[in-house]
Coordinates of C-alpha atoms and ligand atoms in Angstrom, one line a residue:
M705 CA 0.0 0.0 0.0
S706 CA 1.3 3.5 -0.8
C707 CA 0.7 6.8 0.9
T708 CA -0.4 9.6 -1.3
L709 CA -0.4 13.2 -0.5
E710 CA -3.7 14.8 -1.3
P711 CA -3.4 18.3 -2.6
A712 CA -4.6 20.9 -0.1
K713 CA -7.6 22.8 -1.2
P714 CA -7.8 26.1 0.6
G715 CA -11.4 27.5 0.7
G716 CA -12.6 30.8 -0.8
G717 CA -12.6 34.2 0.7
I718 CA -9.0 35.1 0.3
Q719 CA -8.5 38.7 1.2
S720 CA -4.8 39.4 1.1
I721 CA -1.3 37.9 0.6
G722 CA -1.1 37.2 4.3
D723 CA -4.3 35.2 4.1
I724 CA -2.9 33.1 1.2
R725 CA 0.2 32.3 3.2
R726 CA -1.8 31.4 6.3
I727 CA -4.2 29.2 4.3
T728 CA -1.2 27.5 2.5
I729 CA 0.4 26.7 5.8
I730 CA -2.8 25.4 7.3
G731 CA -3.5 23.4 4.1
F732 CA 0.0 21.9 4.3
A733 CA -0.5 21.0 7.9
I734 CA -3.8 19.3 7.2
A735 CA -2.3 17.4 4.2
L736 CA 0.7 16.3 6.4
M737 CA -1.6 15.1 9.2
A738 CA -3.6 13.1 6.6
L739 CA -0.4 11.7 5.2
L740 CA 0.8 10.6 8.7
G741 CA -2.6 9.3 9.6
A742 CA -2.8 7.2 6.4
C743 CA 0.7 5.8 6.8
G744 CA 0.3 5.2 10.5
S745 CA -2.9 3.1 10.0
T746 CA -1.3 1.0 7.2
T747 CA 1.7 0.0 9.3
T748 CA -0.4 -0.9 12.4
S749 CA -3.4 -2.5 10.9
S750 CA -1.8 -5.6 9.5
Q751 CA 0.8 -7.5 11.6
A752 CA 1.4 -10.9 13.0
Q753 CA 0.8 -11.5 16.8
L754 CA 2.7 -14.5 17.9
S755 CA 2.7 -16.5 21.1
V756 CA 4.4 -19.7 22.0
V757 CA 1.8 -22.1 23.3
R758 CA 4.2 -25.0 23.9
A759 CA 7.9 -25.8 23.6
I760 CA 8.9 -29.3 24.5
S761 CA 12.0 -31.4 23.9
P762 CA 12.2 -35.2 24.6
V763 CA 15.2 -36.1 26.8
P764 CA 18.1 -36.1 24.2
T765 CA 19.3 -39.5 23.1
D766 CA 22.4 -37.8 21.7
P767 CA 24.0 -35.9 24.5
S768 CA 24.3 -32.6 22.7
S769 CA 21.4 -32.4 20.3
A770 CA 17.7 -32.7 20.7
A771 CA 14.4 -32.4 18.9
L772 CA 12.2 -29.5 19.8
Y773 CA 8.4 -29.4 19.2
L774 CA 7.0 -25.9 19.2
S775 CA 3.4 -24.7 19.0
I776 CA 3.1 -21.1 18.0
E777 CA -0.2 -19.3 17.6
N778 CA -0.7 -16.3 15.4
T779 CA -3.6 -14.2 16.6
G780 CA -2.7 -11.2 14.4
D781 CA -3.9 -10.4 10.9
A782 CA -0.7 -11.0 8.9
P783 CA 1.4 -14.1 8.3
A784 CA 4.8 -14.6 9.9
R785 CA 7.5 -17.2 9.1
L786 CA 9.7 -19.0 11.6
I787 CA 13.1 -19.0 10.0
D788 CA 15.6 -19.7 12.8
V789 CA 15.8 -21.3 16.2
T790 CA 18.9 -20.9 18.4
T791 CA 20.1 -22.0 21.8
A792 CA 23.3 -20.9 23.7
S793 CA 24.9 -24.0 22.1
G794 CA 24.2 -23.0 18.5
T795 CA 21.7 -22.9 15.7
G796 CA 19.1 -25.5 15.0
M797 CA 17.7 -26.9 11.8
L798 CA 14.0 -26.8 10.7
H799 CA 12.9 -30.2 9.6
R800 CA 9.8 -31.6 8.0
T801 CA 9.2 -35.4 8.0
E802 CA 7.9 -36.8 4.8
I803 CA 6.9 -40.3 4.0
S804 CA 8.7 -41.6 0.9
N805 CA 7.1 -43.7 -1.8
S806 CA 8.5 -46.8 -0.1
G807 CA 6.8 -45.8 3.2
Q808 CA 10.0 -44.6 4.9
A809 CA 9.9 -41.5 7.1
M810 CA 12.5 -39.0 5.7
M811 CA 13.5 -35.7 7.2
T812 CA 14.0 -32.8 4.9
M813 CA 15.5 -29.5 5.9
V814 CA 13.2 -26.5 5.2
S815 CA 13.9 -22.7 5.2
G816 CA 11.0 -21.9 7.4
F817 CA 7.5 -22.6 8.6
T818 CA 4.8 -20.1 7.7
I819 CA 2.2 -19.3 10.4
D820 CA -0.9 -17.8 8.8
P821 CA -3.2 -15.4 10.7
G822 CA -5.6 -17.2 13.0
S823 CA -3.6 -20.5 12.8
T824 CA -1.2 -22.4 15.0
L825 CA 1.9 -24.0 13.9
K826 CA 1.9 -27.4 15.7
M827 CA 5.1 -29.3 15.6
A828 CA 5.0 -33.0 16.6
A829 CA 7.0 -36.2 16.5
G830 CA 6.9 -37.6 13.0
A831 CA 6.0 -34.2 11.6
D832 CA 7.5 -30.7 11.6
H833 CA 10.2 -30.2 14.3
V834 CA 13.4 -28.5 15.1
M835 CA 16.7 -30.4 15.6
L836 CA 19.1 -28.3 17.7
P837 CA 22.2 -28.3 19.8
V838 CA 21.4 -28.2 23.5
P839 CA 23.4 -28.1 26.7
V840 CA 24.9 -31.5 27.6
G841 CA 23.3 -33.7 30.3
L842 CA 19.7 -32.5 30.1
V843 CA 17.2 -34.6 32.1
A844 CA 13.3 -34.5 32.3
G845 CA 12.2 -31.4 34.1
D846 CA 15.1 -29.2 32.9
T847 CA 14.6 -26.2 30.7
Y848 CA 16.8 -24.5 28.2
A849 CA 16.5 -21.1 26.6
V850 CA 15.7 -20.8 22.9
T851 CA 15.4 -17.7 20.6
L852 CA 13.0 -17.9 17.8
S853 CA 13.5 -15.6 14.8
F854 CA 10.8 -14.7 12.2
T855 CA 10.2 -12.7 9.2
G856 CA 7.1 -10.6 9.8
A857 CA 7.4 -10.6 13.6
P858 CA 10.0 -9.7 16.3
P859 CA 12.1 -12.5 17.8
I860 CA 10.8 -14.4 20.7
R861 CA 12.9 -15.7 23.6
T862 CA 11.3 -18.6 25.4
S863 CA 12.3 -21.7 27.3
A864 CA 11.9 -25.3 26.2
Q865 CA 10.9 -27.9 28.7
V866 CA 12.7 -31.2 28.7
V867 CA 10.2 -34.1 29.0
S868 CA 10.4 -37.9 28.9
A869 CA 10.2 -39.4 25.4
D870 CA 6.6 -40.7 25.8
Q871 CA 5.3 -37.3 26.6
V872 CA 6.0 -35.9 23.1
L873 CA 3.8 -38.6 21.5
N874 CA 0.5 -37.0 22.4
Ligands
CU1315 CU1 14.9 -33.9 12.2

């Protein structure tokens, strides 16, 4: 959307040069207010509003890397895209699990997950997930910090809960 400056139309009844100057200034001020108002409303009316509903990780089987299942809700009116997940230990990879023609589950790396307005991105075992480096020695009940980066929304810092493996299956 673009902002257009409407030409100011000073009214009739101009009596002198002084009046013309004053009307021009007032007209400019009104046009400027209209411009700012129009631009302000276009930037605030359409944006993603994200909240992390759930962030769980099964106890890592590999000591320094874990799967992370996020649920992220978008209650805004514009889409956002999760493009990066990091921990203090490094950057994760966004994975999608696909079933091959031979019936095998295969993980493919993707560049992001789009979260449409009014929808929730629900990662799960055997579906969308994040694989990421985590602190060594995590046990059920621990938490670790993750930073989620998006296009279309500011980053979110949250904490992932480490749970027993059977708890991620439901
Ligand atoms: Cu994976």
